Coordinates of C-alpha atoms in Angstrom, one line a residue:
Chain A
M584 CA 154.3 -90.0 36.7
N585 CA 157.7 -88.5 36.8
S586 CA 158.6 -85.0 37.9
D587 CA 158.5 -83.5 34.4
Q588 CA 155.0 -84.7 33.9
I589 CA 153.9 -83.3 37.3
N590 CA 155.6 -80.1 36.4
Y591 CA 153.7 -80.0 33.1
L592 CA 150.4 -80.5 34.9
L593 CA 151.2 -77.8 37.4
Q594 CA 152.0 -75.4 34.5
G595 CA 148.5 -76.2 33.2
A596 CA 147.1 -75.4 36.6
Y597 CA 148.9 -72.1 36.5
G598 CA 147.3 -71.4 33.1
T599 CA 143.9 -72.2 34.6
L600 CA 144.5 -69.9 37.6
L601 CA 145.8 -67.1 35.4
L602 CA 142.8 -67.4 33.1
S603 CA 140.3 -67.5 36.0
V604 CA 141.8 -64.5 37.8
L605 CA 142.0 -62.3 34.7
T606 CA 138.4 -63.3 33.7
F607 CA 137.1 -62.6 37.2
V608 CA 138.7 -59.1 37.3
F609 CA 137.4 -58.1 33.9
A610 CA 134.0 -59.8 34.2
S611 CA 133.4 -58.1 37.6
I612 CA 133.9 -54.7 36.0
L613 CA 131.7 -55.4 33.0
G614 CA 129.2 -57.3 35.1
L615 CA 128.8 -54.3 37.5
V616 CA 128.1 -52.1 34.5
I617 CA 125.5 -54.6 33.2
A618 CA 123.9 -54.9 36.6
L619 CA 123.7 -51.1 37.0
M620 CA 122.2 -50.9 33.5
R621 CA 119.6 -53.4 34.4
V622 CA 118.3 -51.3 37.3
S623 CA 118.6 -48.0 35.4
D624 CA 115.5 -45.8 35.1
N625 CA 116.0 -45.4 31.3
T626 CA 114.0 -48.0 29.5
L627 CA 116.4 -48.1 26.5
V628 CA 119.5 -48.7 28.7
R629 CA 117.5 -51.4 30.7
Q630 CA 116.4 -53.1 27.5
T631 CA 119.9 -53.1 26.0
A632 CA 121.3 -54.8 29.1
F633 CA 118.4 -57.3 29.0
G634 CA 119.1 -58.1 25.4
Y635 CA 122.8 -58.5 26.0
I636 CA 122.1 -61.0 28.8
N637 CA 119.6 -62.9 26.8
I638 CA 121.8 -63.2 23.8
I639 CA 124.9 -64.3 25.8
Q640 CA 123.1 -66.7 28.0
G641 CA 121.6 -68.3 24.9
T642 CA 125.0 -68.9 23.4
P643 CA 127.3 -71.8 24.2
L644 CA 130.7 -70.8 25.6
L645 CA 132.4 -72.7 22.8
V646 CA 130.7 -70.6 20.1
L647 CA 131.7 -67.4 21.9
M648 CA 135.3 -68.7 22.1
G649 CA 135.3 -69.3 18.3
V650 CA 133.8 -65.9 17.6
C651 CA 136.3 -64.1 19.9
F652 CA 139.2 -66.1 18.4
Y653 CA 138.5 -65.8 14.7
G654 CA 136.5 -62.5 14.8
P655 CA 139.5 -60.2 15.3
S656 CA 141.2 -61.6 12.2
I657 CA 138.2 -60.5 10.1
L658 CA 138.8 -56.9 11.5
G659 CA 142.4 -57.1 10.4
Y660 CA 144.2 -58.2 13.5
S661 CA 145.7 -61.4 12.4
S662 CA 146.4 -64.1 15.0
V663 CA 145.3 -62.8 18.3
P664 CA 147.1 -64.4 21.3
A665 CA 145.2 -67.4 22.7
L666 CA 145.1 -65.9 26.2
F667 CA 143.5 -62.7 24.9
A668 CA 140.8 -64.5 23.0
A669 CA 140.1 -66.9 25.9
V670 CA 139.8 -64.1 28.5
L671 CA 137.6 -62.1 26.1
A672 CA 135.1 -64.9 25.6
L673 CA 135.1 -65.9 29.3
T674 CA 134.7 -62.2 30.3
V675 CA 131.7 -61.7 27.9
Q676 CA 130.0 -64.9 29.2
S677 CA 130.7 -64.4 32.9
S678 CA 129.7 -60.7 32.8
A679 CA 126.2 -61.6 31.6
F680 CA 125.8 -64.1 34.4
L681 CA 127.4 -61.9 37.1
G682 CA 125.3 -58.9 35.9
E683 CA 122.1 -61.0 36.4
I684 CA 123.2 -62.2 39.8
W685 CA 124.1 -58.7 41.0
R686 CA 120.9 -57.2 39.6
G687 CA 119.1 -59.6 41.9
C688 CA 121.3 -58.5 44.8
I689 CA 120.8 -54.8 44.1
E690 CA 117.0 -55.3 43.9
S691 CA 116.9 -57.3 47.1
V692 CA 118.1 -54.2 49.1
P693 CA 114.8 -53.2 50.8
Q694 CA 112.8 -50.4 49.1
S695 CA 112.8 -48.4 52.3
Q696 CA 116.6 -47.9 52.0
W697 CA 116.2 -46.4 48.5
E698 CA 113.5 -44.1 49.8
A699 CA 115.5 -43.1 52.9
A700 CA 118.5 -42.3 50.7
E701 CA 116.3 -40.0 48.6
C702 CA 114.9 -38.3 51.7
L703 CA 118.4 -37.5 52.9
G704 CA 118.8 -35.6 49.7
L705 CA 121.4 -37.9 48.1
N706 CA 121.6 -37.8 44.3
R707 CA 121.3 -41.0 42.2
V708 CA 125.0 -41.7 42.1
Q709 CA 125.5 -41.1 45.8
R710 CA 122.4 -43.2 46.6
M711 CA 123.7 -46.1 44.5
F712 CA 127.4 -46.0 45.6
K713 CA 127.0 -44.9 49.3
V714 CA 123.7 -46.7 50.3
I715 CA 122.6 -49.5 48.0
L716 CA 125.8 -51.0 46.7
P717 CA 127.5 -51.5 50.1
Q718 CA 124.4 -53.3 51.3
A719 CA 124.1 -55.3 48.1
L720 CA 127.8 -56.3 48.4
R721 CA 127.0 -58.2 51.5
I722 CA 124.2 -60.1 49.9
A723 CA 126.2 -60.7 46.7
T724 CA 129.3 -62.2 48.2
P725 CA 128.1 -65.8 48.6
P726 CA 126.7 -66.2 45.1
T727 CA 129.7 -64.4 43.6
V728 CA 132.2 -66.7 45.3
G729 CA 130.0 -69.6 44.1
F730 CA 130.2 -68.3 40.5
M731 CA 134.0 -68.1 40.7
V732 CA 133.9 -71.9 40.9
Q733 CA 131.9 -71.9 37.7
I734 CA 134.5 -69.6 36.0
V735 CA 137.4 -71.9 37.0
K736 CA 135.5 -74.9 35.5
N737 CA 134.6 -72.9 32.4
T738 CA 138.3 -72.2 31.7
S739 CA 138.6 -75.8 30.6
F740 CA 136.7 -74.8 27.4
A741 CA 139.6 -72.5 26.4
S742 CA 141.6 -75.4 25.0
L743 CA 138.8 -76.9 22.9
V744 CA 138.6 -74.1 20.2
I745 CA 141.4 -71.8 21.0
G746 CA 144.1 -74.2 22.2
F747 CA 145.2 -72.3 25.2
A748 CA 147.4 -74.5 27.4
E749 CA 145.5 -74.9 30.6
L750 CA 145.0 -77.8 33.0
S751 CA 142.7 -80.1 31.0
Y752 CA 144.7 -79.4 27.8
N753 CA 148.0 -80.4 29.4
A754 CA 146.3 -83.5 30.8
K755 CA 145.1 -84.4 27.3
I756 CA 148.6 -84.0 25.9
L757 CA 150.1 -86.2 28.6
N758 CA 147.4 -88.8 27.9
N759 CA 148.1 -88.7 24.2
A760 CA 151.8 -89.4 24.9
T761 CA 151.4 -92.1 27.5
F762 CA 147.9 -93.6 27.0
K763 CA 147.1 -93.5 30.7
P764 CA 143.9 -91.5 30.7
F765 CA 142.8 -92.3 34.3
L766 CA 146.1 -91.3 35.8
Y767 CA 146.4 -87.9 34.1
F768 CA 142.7 -86.9 33.9
G769 CA 142.5 -88.1 37.5
A770 CA 145.4 -85.9 38.5
A771 CA 143.8 -83.0 36.6
A772 CA 140.5 -83.6 38.4
V773 CA 142.3 -83.5 41.8
L774 CA 144.0 -80.2 40.8
Y775 CA 140.6 -78.7 39.8
F776 CA 139.2 -79.9 43.1
I777 CA 142.0 -78.3 45.0
I778 CA 141.3 -75.0 43.2
C779 CA 137.5 -75.2 43.5
Y780 CA 136.8 -76.8 46.8
P781 CA 138.1 -73.9 49.0
L782 CA 135.9 -71.5 47.0
S783 CA 132.7 -73.6 47.3
W784 CA 133.4 -74.1 51.0
M785 CA 133.9 -70.4 51.5
S786 CA 130.6 -69.7 49.5
L787 CA 128.7 -72.1 51.7
R788 CA 130.1 -70.6 54.9
L789 CA 129.4 -67.0 53.8
E790 CA 125.9 -68.0 53.0
R791 CA 125.3 -69.6 56.4
K792 CA 126.8 -66.5 58.1
L793 CA 124.5 -64.2 56.1
T794 CA 121.4 -66.3 56.9
L795 CA 122.3 -66.2 60.6
A796 CA 122.8 -62.4 60.5
R797 CA 119.4 -62.0 58.8
N798 CA 117.5 -64.1 61.3
Chain B
M23 CA 130.7 -98.3 24.7
P24 CA 129.1 -96.2 21.8
I25 CA 130.0 -92.5 21.9
L26 CA 126.4 -91.4 22.3
V27 CA 125.9 -93.6 25.4
G28 CA 129.0 -92.2 27.1
A29 CA 128.1 -88.7 26.2
I30 CA 124.5 -89.0 27.5
L31 CA 125.8 -90.7 30.7
A32 CA 128.2 -87.8 31.4
L33 CA 125.5 -85.2 30.8
V34 CA 123.0 -87.1 33.0
I35 CA 125.4 -87.3 35.8
N36 CA 126.2 -83.6 35.5
I37 CA 122.7 -82.3 35.2
T38 CA 121.3 -84.5 38.0
A39 CA 123.5 -82.9 40.5
Y40 CA 122.2 -79.5 39.6
T41 CA 118.5 -80.3 39.2
C42 CA 118.3 -82.3 42.4
E43 CA 119.6 -79.2 44.3
I44 CA 117.0 -77.1 42.6
V45 CA 114.1 -79.5 43.3
R46 CA 115.4 -79.8 46.9
A47 CA 115.2 -76.1 47.4
G48 CA 111.6 -76.2 46.0
I49 CA 110.5 -79.0 48.4
E50 CA 112.1 -77.2 51.3
S51 CA 110.2 -74.0 50.4
V52 CA 106.8 -75.7 51.1
P53 CA 105.9 -74.6 54.6
R54 CA 105.4 -77.4 57.2
S55 CA 101.9 -76.1 57.9
Q56 CA 100.8 -77.0 54.3
R57 CA 101.8 -80.6 55.0
E58 CA 99.9 -80.6 58.3
A59 CA 96.9 -78.9 56.6
G60 CA 96.9 -81.6 54.0
E61 CA 96.9 -84.3 56.7
C62 CA 94.1 -82.6 58.5
L63 CA 92.0 -82.7 55.4
G64 CA 92.4 -86.5 55.4
L65 CA 94.7 -86.9 52.5
S66 CA 96.7 -90.1 52.4
P67 CA 100.5 -89.6 52.8
L68 CA 101.0 -90.3 49.1
Q69 CA 98.3 -87.7 48.2
V70 CA 99.9 -85.2 50.5
Y71 CA 103.3 -85.8 49.0
W72 CA 102.0 -85.4 45.4
H73 CA 99.4 -82.7 45.6
V74 CA 100.7 -80.6 48.5
I75 CA 104.5 -81.0 48.3
L76 CA 105.8 -82.1 45.0
V77 CA 103.6 -80.4 42.4
P78 CA 103.7 -76.9 44.1
A79 CA 107.5 -77.3 44.7
L80 CA 108.0 -78.1 41.0
E81 CA 105.8 -75.2 40.1
R82 CA 107.9 -72.8 42.2
V83 CA 111.3 -73.9 40.8
Y84 CA 110.0 -74.4 37.2
P85 CA 111.8 -71.2 35.9
A86 CA 115.1 -72.3 37.5
L87 CA 114.6 -75.8 36.0
T88 CA 113.9 -74.2 32.6
S89 CA 117.2 -72.2 32.7
Q90 CA 119.1 -75.3 33.8
F91 CA 117.7 -77.3 30.8
I92 CA 118.6 -74.5 28.4
L93 CA 122.2 -74.6 29.8
L94 CA 122.1 -78.3 29.3
M95 CA 121.1 -77.8 25.6
L96 CA 124.0 -75.3 25.2
V97 CA 126.5 -77.6 27.0
T98 CA 125.9 -80.4 24.5
S99 CA 128.3 -78.5 22.2
V100 CA 131.1 -79.7 24.5
L101 CA 130.3 -83.3 23.6
S102 CA 132.0 -82.8 20.3
A103 CA 135.2 -83.2 22.3
V104 CA 134.5 -86.9 22.5
G105 CA 133.4 -87.1 18.9
T106 CA 129.6 -86.9 18.8
E107 CA 128.1 -85.7 15.6
D108 CA 126.1 -82.8 17.1
L109 CA 125.8 -79.3 15.6
F110 CA 129.2 -78.2 17.0
G111 CA 130.9 -81.4 15.9
I112 CA 129.6 -81.2 12.4
S113 CA 130.5 -77.6 12.1
G114 CA 134.1 -78.6 12.9
N115 CA 134.1 -80.8 9.8
I116 CA 132.8 -77.8 7.7
Q117 CA 135.6 -75.6 9.1
A118 CA 138.2 -78.2 8.2
L119 CA 136.8 -78.4 4.6
T120 CA 136.4 -74.7 4.0
F121 CA 138.7 -72.8 6.4
R122 CA 135.9 -70.3 6.9
N123 CA 136.1 -70.5 10.7
F124 CA 134.5 -67.2 11.6
E125 CA 131.5 -67.5 9.2
V126 CA 130.8 -71.0 10.5
F127 CA 130.9 -69.7 14.1
L128 CA 128.5 -66.9 13.2
V129 CA 126.0 -69.3 11.8
L130 CA 126.4 -71.5 14.8
W131 CA 125.8 -68.6 17.1
V132 CA 122.5 -67.8 15.4
V133 CA 121.4 -71.4 15.3
Y134 CA 122.1 -71.9 19.0
L135 CA 120.4 -68.6 19.9
A136 CA 117.3 -69.7 18.0
M137 CA 117.4 -73.1 19.6
S138 CA 117.6 -71.6 23.1
F139 CA 114.6 -69.3 22.4
L140 CA 112.6 -72.3 21.1
V141 CA 113.5 -74.4 24.1
R142 CA 112.5 -71.6 26.4
A143 CA 109.2 -71.2 24.6
A144 CA 108.5 -74.9 24.6
F145 CA 109.2 -75.1 28.4
T146 CA 106.9 -72.1 29.1
L147 CA 104.1 -73.7 27.1
A148 CA 104.7 -77.1 28.8
G149 CA 104.5 -75.3 32.2
K150 CA 101.2 -73.8 31.3
V151 CA 99.8 -77.2 30.4
M152 CA 101.4 -79.0 33.4
F153 CA 100.5 -76.6 36.2
V154 CA 96.7 -76.6 36.3
R155 CA 96.5 -74.4 39.4
K156 CA 98.6 -71.6 37.8
R157 CA 96.7 -71.8 34.6
R158 CA 93.3 -71.4 36.3
L159 CA 94.2 -68.8 38.9
G160 CA 97.1 -67.1 37.2
T161 CA 98.7 -66.2 40.5
L162 CA 102.2 -67.0 41.8
L163 CA 102.5 -69.5 44.6

């Protein structure tokens, strides 16, 4: 492997990181909305969020990628940028999963806290944002960090339909040129590991800390 | 190595790592006292392991296992990357012939959704047949 090839792989790693960060930012925003909809008092809002989660979780990411990539051209926007389509598909998918994770976290805040907030005369928005969400955030941190690993790994789907140049795509290109699959896919695996391992380690540590704090 | 063997091998390796963590969590959730109670009732170690630990543990984590298997079913679409002739792989051929990418993806979406609902229904039904205790009492463990 010469320095050009290493550079090319690192460029791919940069693409993967960019995709992961953008996805995480947008998916958090959408996921929070979904989670709040899931715990809403309004049945219609709750059912809408439930339907959204069910539909997205029953769809393979590759199909979502295809719909997000070719869909806009039906609406008249010809050739959307690959990055846009990839981030859109990953955001839609991750938001459904994050919404479901965070709903669990919101619901695991003890009932007495909800009642206490009501007794203090807080309205619904204040109760959610000043009492419930800060506590849910502590519970939600370990699974969220764990899910970030999943997002990083899911970015490798972006090259299959859309052709966004991320790590696994660049490894494939190098393999096509040199016929050394083990070297380049091995190097890509190492780079993925370098990105993901700190996240899983952090998730495990946060989880332990939380269990200690609870007991 | 035939493509199918390689594809199945990759999926098995991947799914094993997830399911074994799920089942481990189930086994660890069985309280120690249950095990001791089983021993006190004079069950043999094998009987204790089967009736007291493994079956209740599987019953507890069954919903999580179901979700994992649905994810597995959806992830088979990735195998078209190595050239298996699954739903997604075949749809690629149709796209190449017709250039109607979006329409093909819409049809794929509906088919995969229907499949995931069917798999979920099948697993729920299988769970009702497998877990006798739950069927008879209808209570959560």
